[in-house]
CSV table of C-alpha atoms in Angstrom, one decimal:
chain,number,residue,atom,x,y,z
A,218,MET,CA,0.1,0.0,-0.1
A,219,GLU,CA,1.1,3.6,0.3
A,220,ASN,CA,3.8,3.1,2.9
A,221,SER,CA,6.2,5.7,1.4
A,222,GLY,CA,5.7,8.9,-0.3
A,223,SER,CA,6.9,7.2,-3.8
A,224,ALA,CA,4.4,6.7,-6.9
A,225,GLN,CA,2.9,3.2,-6.7
A,226,ARG,CA,0.7,1.2,-9.1
A,227,LEU,CA,-1.8,-1.0,-7.2
A,228,GLU,CA,-4.0,-3.6,-8.6
A,229,VAL,CA,-7.4,-5.0,-7.1
A,230,VAL,CA,-9.4,-7.9,-8.5
A,231,VAL,CA,-13.0,-7.5,-7.5
A,232,ALA,CA,-14.0,-10.4,-5.4
A,233,GLY,CA,-17.7,-9.7,-5.5
A,234,ASP,CA,-18.1,-9.9,-1.6
A,235,GLU,CA,-17.0,-6.1,-0.9
A,236,GLY,CA,-20.6,-5.2,0.1
A,237,SER,CA,-21.2,-3.1,-2.9
A,238,ALA,CA,-20.6,-2.9,-6.6
A,239,ARG,CA,-19.7,0.9,-6.5
A,240,LEU,CA,-16.2,1.4,-7.5
A,241,ASP,CA,-15.4,3.7,-4.6
A,242,ARG,CA,-16.7,1.3,-2.0
A,243,VAL,CA,-15.0,-1.6,-3.5
A,244,LEU,CA,-11.7,0.2,-3.4
A,245,ALA,CA,-12.4,1.5,0.0
A,246,ALA,CA,-13.1,-2.2,1.2
A,247,ARG,CA,-9.9,-3.5,-0.5
A,248,LEU,CA,-7.4,-0.7,0.1
A,249,PRO,CA,-7.9,0.4,4.0
A,250,ASP,CA,-4.6,2.4,3.8
A,251,LEU,CA,-6.1,4.8,1.5
A,252,SER,CA,-8.9,7.3,2.9
A,253,ARG,CA,-12.2,7.4,1.0
A,254,SER,CA,-11.4,11.1,0.2
A,255,ARG,CA,-8.2,10.1,-1.1
A,256,LEU,CA,-9.7,7.2,-3.2
A,257,LYS,CA,-12.5,9.6,-4.6
A,258,ALA,CA,-9.8,12.2,-5.6
A,259,LEU,CA,-7.8,9.5,-7.5
A,260,ILE,CA,-10.9,8.4,-9.5
A,261,LEU,CA,-11.9,11.9,-10.4
A,262,ALA,CA,-8.3,12.6,-11.5
A,263,GLY,CA,-8.6,9.6,-14.0
A,264,ALA,CA,-5.9,7.7,-11.8
A,265,VAL,CA,-8.3,4.5,-11.8
A,266,HIS,CA,-8.3,2.4,-14.8
A,267,LEU,CA,-10.6,-0.7,-15.8
A,268,LYS,CA,-9.6,-2.6,-19.1
A,269,ALA,CA,-7.1,0.1,-19.8
A,270,THR,CA,-10.0,2.8,-19.8
A,271,ALA,CA,-9.8,5.7,-17.1
A,272,VAL,CA,-13.1,5.4,-14.9
A,273,ARG,CA,-13.8,8.8,-13.3
A,274,ASP,CA,-17.3,8.0,-11.7
A,275,PRO,CA,-17.0,7.0,-8.2
A,276,ALA,CA,-20.5,5.5,-8.6
A,277,TYR,CA,-19.5,3.2,-11.5
A,278,HIS,CA,-20.5,-0.6,-10.8
A,279,VAL,CA,-17.8,-3.1,-11.3
A,280,ALA,CA,-18.4,-6.6,-11.8
A,281,SER,CA,-16.7,-9.7,-9.9
A,282,GLY,CA,-13.6,-10.7,-11.7
A,283,ASP,CA,-12.8,-7.2,-12.9
A,284,THR,CA,-9.1,-5.8,-12.5
A,285,ILE,CA,-8.8,-2.4,-11.4
A,286,ILE,CA,-5.6,-0.5,-11.8
A,287,ILE,CA,-5.1,2.5,-9.5
A,288,ASP,CA,-1.8,4.7,-9.9
A,289,VAL,CA,-1.1,6.4,-6.8
A,290,PRO,CA,1.1,9.4,-7.6
A,291,GLU,CA,4.0,10.3,-5.4
A,292,ALA,CA,2.8,12.1,-2.3
A,293,ALA,CA,3.3,16.1,-2.8
A,294,PRO,CA,5.9,17.8,-0.7
A,295,PRO,CA,4.9,19.1,2.5
A,296,GLU,CA,3.8,22.6,3.1
A,297,PRO,CA,5.1,24.2,5.5
A,298,LYS,CA,8.7,22.8,5.4
A,299,GLY,CA,10.5,20.8,7.9
A,300,GLU,CA,12.7,22.3,10.5
A,301,ASP,CA,15.3,20.7,12.9
A,302,ILE,CA,13.5,21.0,16.3
A,303,ALA,CA,14.3,18.7,18.9
A,304,LEU,CA,11.3,16.4,20.1
A,305,ASP,CA,10.8,14.1,22.9
A,306,ILE,CA,9.5,11.1,21.1
A,307,VAL,CA,7.8,8.5,23.4
A,308,PHE,CA,6.7,6.0,20.7
A,309,GLU,CA,6.9,5.6,17.0
A,310,ASP,CA,6.1,3.1,14.3
A,311,ASP,CA,5.1,3.2,10.6
A,312,ASP,CA,1.7,4.5,11.5
A,313,ILE,CA,2.0,6.8,14.4
A,314,VAL,CA,4.2,8.9,16.6
A,315,VAL,CA,3.5,9.8,20.3
A,316,LEU,CA,5.6,12.7,21.7
A,317,ASN,CA,5.8,14.7,24.9
A,318,LYS,CA,5.3,18.1,23.9
A,319,PRO,CA,7.3,21.0,25.8
A,320,LYS,CA,5.8,24.2,26.7
A,321,GLY,CA,6.1,27.0,24.2
A,322,LEU,CA,5.7,24.8,21.2
A,323,VAL,CA,3.0,25.9,18.8
A,324,VAL,CA,1.3,22.4,17.2
A,325,HIS,CA,0.3,24.0,13.9
A,326,PRO,CA,1.4,26.9,11.7
A,327,ALA,CA,-0.7,29.8,11.8
A,328,ALA,CA,-0.7,33.6,11.5
A,329,GLY,CA,2.2,34.8,13.7
A,330,HIS,CA,3.6,31.4,13.9
A,331,GLU,CA,4.4,30.2,10.5
A,332,THR,CA,7.7,28.6,11.6
A,333,GLY,CA,9.0,26.8,14.6
A,334,THR,CA,5.8,24.7,15.0
A,335,LEU,CA,5.3,20.9,16.1
A,336,VAL,CA,4.4,20.3,12.4
A,337,ASN,CA,7.5,21.6,11.1
A,338,ALA,CA,9.4,19.5,13.5
A,339,LEU,CA,7.6,16.4,12.5
A,340,ILE,CA,7.9,16.9,8.8
A,341,ALA,CA,11.8,17.0,9.5
A,342,HIS,CA,11.6,14.2,11.8
A,343,CYS,CA,9.6,11.6,10.1
A,344,GLY,CA,11.2,12.5,6.6
A,345,GLY,CA,10.1,9.8,4.0
A,346,SER,CA,8.3,7.6,6.3
A,347,LEU,CA,5.2,10.1,6.1
A,348,SER,CA,3.1,8.6,3.3
A,349,GLY,CA,0.8,11.7,3.3
A,350,ILE,CA,-2.5,12.3,4.5
A,351,GLY,CA,-4.7,13.0,1.4
A,352,GLY,CA,-2.0,12.9,-0.9
A,353,VAL,CA,0.4,15.4,0.8
A,354,ARG,CA,3.4,14.1,2.7
A,355,ARG,CA,2.5,15.7,6.1
A,356,PRO,CA,1.6,14.7,9.7
A,357,GLY,CA,-1.9,14.2,10.6
A,358,ILE,CA,-2.9,16.2,13.4
A,359,VAL,CA,-6.0,14.9,15.0
A,360,HIS,CA,-5.9,16.7,18.4
A,361,ARG,CA,-3.9,19.9,19.8
A,362,LEU,CA,-2.4,20.9,23.1
A,363,ASP,CA,-2.4,24.7,23.7
A,364,LYS,CA,1.0,26.4,23.1
A,365,ASP,CA,2.1,26.3,26.9
A,366,THR,CA,0.3,23.0,27.8
A,367,THR,CA,2.8,20.3,28.1
A,368,GLY,CA,2.4,16.5,27.7
A,369,LEU,CA,1.4,13.6,25.5
A,370,MET,CA,0.2,13.8,21.8
A,371,VAL,CA,-0.4,11.6,19.0
A,372,VAL,CA,0.0,12.2,15.3
A,373,ALA,CA,-0.8,10.2,12.4
A,374,LYS,CA,1.6,9.3,9.6
A,375,ASN,CA,-0.6,7.8,6.9
A,376,ASP,CA,-4.3,8.0,5.7
A,377,LEU,CA,-5.3,4.8,7.7
A,378,ALA,CA,-4.0,5.9,11.0
A,379,HIS,CA,-5.6,9.4,10.5
A,380,ALA,CA,-8.9,8.0,9.9
A,381,SER,CA,-8.8,5.6,12.9
A,382,LEU,CA,-7.5,8.5,15.3
A,383,THR,CA,-10.0,10.8,14.1
A,384,ALA,CA,-12.8,8.5,14.8
A,385,GLN,CA,-11.1,7.5,18.3
A,386,PHE,CA,-10.9,11.1,19.2
A,387,ALA,CA,-14.5,12.0,18.2
A,388,ASP,CA,-15.7,8.9,20.4
A,389,HIS,CA,-13.5,10.0,23.4
A,390,GLY,CA,-14.0,6.6,25.0
A,391,ARG,CA,-17.7,6.6,25.0
A,392,THR,CA,-17.7,3.3,23.2
A,393,GLY,CA,-14.0,2.7,22.8
A,394,ALA,CA,-10.9,2.4,25.0
A,395,MET,CA,-9.6,6.0,24.3
A,396,ARG,CA,-8.5,8.0,27.6
A,397,ARG,CA,-6.9,11.6,27.7
A,398,GLY,CA,-5.8,12.6,31.2
A,399,TYR,CA,-4.4,16.0,32.6
A,400,MET,CA,-2.7,17.0,35.8
A,401,ALA,CA,-4.1,20.5,36.7
A,402,PHE,CA,-2.9,22.8,39.5
A,403,ALA,CA,-6.0,24.9,40.3
A,404,TRP,CA,-6.6,27.7,42.7
A,405,GLY,CA,-8.8,26.8,45.8
A,406,LEU,CA,-10.1,23.5,47.2
A,407,PRO,CA,-13.3,21.8,45.6
A,408,GLY,CA,-15.9,20.8,48.1
A,409,ARG,CA,-15.7,17.3,47.3
A,410,HIS,CA,-13.2,14.7,46.0
A,411,ARG,CA,-14.5,14.2,42.4
A,412,GLY,CA,-17.0,15.7,40.0
A,413,THR,CA,-18.1,16.3,36.4
A,414,VAL,CA,-18.5,19.5,34.6
A,415,ASP,CA,-21.0,19.2,31.9
A,416,ALA,CA,-21.3,22.4,30.3
A,417,PRO,CA,-21.2,23.6,26.5
A,418,ILE,CA,-18.4,25.6,25.3
A,419,ASP,CA,-18.4,28.2,22.4
A,420,ARG,CA,-16.4,31.3,21.4
A,421,HIS,CA,-16.6,34.2,23.9
A,422,PRO,CA,-19.2,36.8,22.8
A,423,HIS,CA,-16.8,39.6,22.9
A,424,ALA,CA,-13.3,38.3,23.2
A,425,ARG,CA,-12.8,36.1,20.2
A,426,GLU,CA,-9.6,34.5,21.2
A,427,LYS,CA,-11.2,33.1,24.1
A,428,MET,CA,-13.8,30.2,25.0
A,429,ALA,CA,-16.6,30.5,27.3
A,430,VAL,CA,-19.3,28.4,28.9
A,431,ARG,CA,-22.4,29.2,26.6
A,432,GLN,CA,-25.8,28.0,26.3
A,433,GLY,CA,-26.1,26.6,22.8
A,434,GLY,CA,-22.4,25.9,22.5
A,435,ARG,CA,-20.8,22.4,21.7
A,436,GLU,CA,-21.3,19.8,24.5
A,437,ALA,CA,-18.3,19.5,26.7
A,438,VAL,CA,-17.8,17.2,29.7
A,439,THR,CA,-14.8,17.1,31.9
A,440,HIS,CA,-14.3,14.6,34.9
A,441,TRP,CA,-12.2,15.6,37.7
A,442,GLU,CA,-10.6,14.0,40.8
A,443,LEU,CA,-8.9,15.7,43.7
A,444,LEU,CA,-5.2,14.2,44.2
A,445,GLU,CA,-3.9,16.7,46.6
A,446,SER,CA,-4.5,19.9,48.4
A,447,PHE,CA,-2.1,22.6,49.4
A,448,ALA,CA,-2.1,25.3,52.1
A,449,GLY,CA,-1.3,28.9,52.0
A,450,ARG,CA,0.9,30.8,54.6
A,451,ASP,CA,-2.1,31.0,57.0
A,452,GLY,CA,-2.6,27.1,57.0
A,453,LYS,CA,-5.6,27.3,55.1
A,454,PRO,CA,-6.3,25.5,51.6
A,455,ILE,CA,-5.3,27.7,48.9
A,456,ALA,CA,-4.8,25.3,45.8
A,457,ALA,CA,-5.3,21.7,44.7
A,458,LEU,CA,-3.8,19.2,42.2
A,459,LEU,CA,-6.7,17.6,40.1
A,460,ALA,CA,-6.6,14.7,37.7
A,461,CYS,CA,-8.9,15.6,34.8
A,462,GLU,CA,-10.1,13.3,31.9
A,463,LEU,CA,-11.9,14.5,28.7
A,464,GLU,CA,-15.1,13.0,27.5
A,465,THR,CA,-15.1,15.6,24.5
A,466,GLY,CA,-12.1,17.6,23.1
A,467,ARG,CA,-13.1,21.4,23.0
A,468,THR,CA,-10.7,24.3,22.7
A,469,HIS,CA,-9.4,25.4,26.0
A,470,GLN,CA,-12.0,22.8,27.5
A,471,ILE,CA,-10.2,22.1,30.9
A,472,ARG,CA,-9.1,25.7,31.4
A,473,VAL,CA,-12.5,26.9,30.7
A,474,HIS,CA,-14.4,24.3,32.8
A,475,LEU,CA,-12.3,24.6,36.0
A,476,ALA,CA,-12.8,28.6,35.7
A,477,HIS,CA,-16.4,28.0,35.4
A,478,ILE,CA,-16.6,26.0,38.6
A,479,GLY,CA,-14.4,28.7,40.5
A,480,HIS,CA,-11.0,26.9,40.3
A,481,PRO,CA,-9.1,28.3,37.3
A,482,LEU,CA,-5.6,27.1,36.7
A,483,MET,CA,-2.7,28.6,38.5
A,484,GLY,CA,-0.7,30.4,36.1
A,485,ASP,CA,-3.8,30.9,33.7
A,486,ALA,CA,-3.6,34.7,32.6
A,487,VAL,CA,-6.5,34.3,30.3
A,488,TYR,CA,-9.1,32.5,32.3
A,489,GLY,CA,-7.9,33.1,36.0
A,490,PRO,CA,-6.5,36.8,35.9
A,491,HIS,CA,-8.7,37.9,38.9
A,492,PHE,CA,-6.9,35.3,41.0
A,493,LYS,CA,-3.7,36.8,40.7
A,494,THR,CA,-4.0,38.3,44.1
A,495,LYS,CA,-4.3,34.8,45.7
A,496,ALA,CA,-0.5,34.4,44.9
A,497,ASN,CA,0.0,36.8,47.7
A,498,GLN,CA,-1.1,34.3,50.2
A,499,LEU,CA,1.4,31.6,48.9
A,500,GLY,CA,4.8,31.4,50.8
A,501,PRO,CA,7.8,33.1,49.0
A,502,GLU,CA,9.0,29.8,47.4
A,503,SER,CA,5.6,29.0,45.9
A,504,GLN,CA,5.1,32.4,44.7
A,505,ALA,CA,8.6,32.4,42.8
A,506,ALA,CA,7.8,29.0,41.5
A,507,LEU,CA,4.4,30.2,40.0
A,508,ALA,CA,6.0,33.4,38.6
A,509,ALA,CA,8.8,31.2,37.0
A,510,LEU,CA,6.1,28.9,35.6
A,511,GLY,CA,4.8,31.8,33.3
A,512,ARG,CA,2.0,29.5,31.8
A,513,GLN,CA,-1.0,27.5,32.9
A,514,ALA,CA,-0.3,24.8,35.3
A,515,LEU,CA,-1.6,21.8,33.0
A,516,HIS,CA,0.1,18.9,31.8
A,517,ALA,CA,-1.3,16.0,29.6
A,518,TYR,CA,0.1,13.1,31.6
A,519,LEU,CA,-2.3,10.2,30.1
A,520,LEU,CA,-3.0,8.8,26.6
A,521,VAL,CA,-4.6,5.6,25.9
A,522,LEU,CA,-5.8,4.3,22.4
A,523,GLU,CA,-6.2,1.6,20.2
A,524,HIS,CA,-3.4,1.1,17.6
A,525,PRO,CA,-4.9,2.1,14.2
A,526,ARG,CA,-3.8,-0.8,12.4
A,527,THR,CA,-3.2,-3.6,15.0
A,528,GLY,CA,-6.0,-2.6,17.5
A,529,GLU,CA,-3.7,-3.3,20.4
A,530,LEU,CA,-4.3,-1.2,23.4
A,531,LEU,CA,-1.6,1.3,24.0
A,532,HIS,CA,-1.0,3.3,27.2
A,533,TRP,CA,1.5,6.0,27.9
A,534,GLU,CA,2.0,8.2,31.0
A,535,ALA,CA,4.3,11.3,31.1
A,536,PRO,CA,5.6,12.6,34.5
A,537,LEU,CA,5.2,16.2,35.5
A,538,PRO,CA,7.8,18.5,33.8
A,539,GLU,CA,10.3,20.2,35.8
A,540,ASP,CA,8.8,23.4,36.1
A,541,LEU,CA,5.4,21.8,37.6
A,542,LEU,CA,7.5,19.5,39.8
A,543,LEU,CA,9.1,22.6,41.2
A,544,LEU,CA,5.8,24.2,41.8
A,545,GLU,CA,4.4,21.0,43.3
A,546,ALA,CA,7.3,20.8,45.8
A,547,ALA,CA,7.0,24.5,46.8
A,548,LEU,CA,3.2,24.1,47.3
A,549,LYS,CA,3.7,20.9,49.5
A,550,ALA,CA,6.0,22.8,51.8
A,551,ALA,CA,3.8,25.6,51.9
A,552,LEU,CA,7.0,27.9,51.6
């Protein structure tokens, strides 16, 4: 199949048991490494032949015994370009890359961040092993972490992996095995040991770069559990370490949901600026650790998913990065 970016000629003999006589559906059943959209594009481009004649109709009915020839062109070069940026790779094979993202790394090129992104780094790192998503030799980004959120991410290297991961992230463990867990240092101490925030999220009505809980927004569900509480200089609870798991994957979901229940992330200048004065109740070492953090105290520590090709259940955990370990140690000491 399309395991490299080079041009290939594939041959499919119709068995008659593909579940449909339509050309596009027969090819989808027989060539799982190519996405349906990719196959449709190849058909429309005249790259699929039957009896030496190009067939450009995806709905064309083929017959049992027909031999279909598919000319898959070399994957187009990636846009943007690869850049030599160090990555902490946790797992990699022919289908996926799992990495531990550092703080400060933007995932995808955008206005103001055209270079120096995770995508630039992955294009350089993966090289020819990217068979391409939709005919372009590029990594398949199926979920993102905010620029200053650290932790585990998975990226697809081909169409088959991209389709599988997209479906798993859309389901978010409702029927499958996927789990995404985060460690969150939040202001205040919740009144119970665990809970669920079920509140729809949409763009903020006035600040377009922010998200907000809004009626009519997209469904968003976050489960949280209290792991540890921390006292301030006066001995009263001032902060907590929460383990959060996502049932949906909305932009800024954990940051918005925790702020919504009155426990915004420590260091979150966007969703918890009114909690800045609380830092005065911390000991000097805790204040220094929080100031040095310079970001929201959120880390994606857990990722569980099914391997796109084998179906094997894969489980990764990433320990807290150094800046959050320093914050945790200072909070524990109440100094």
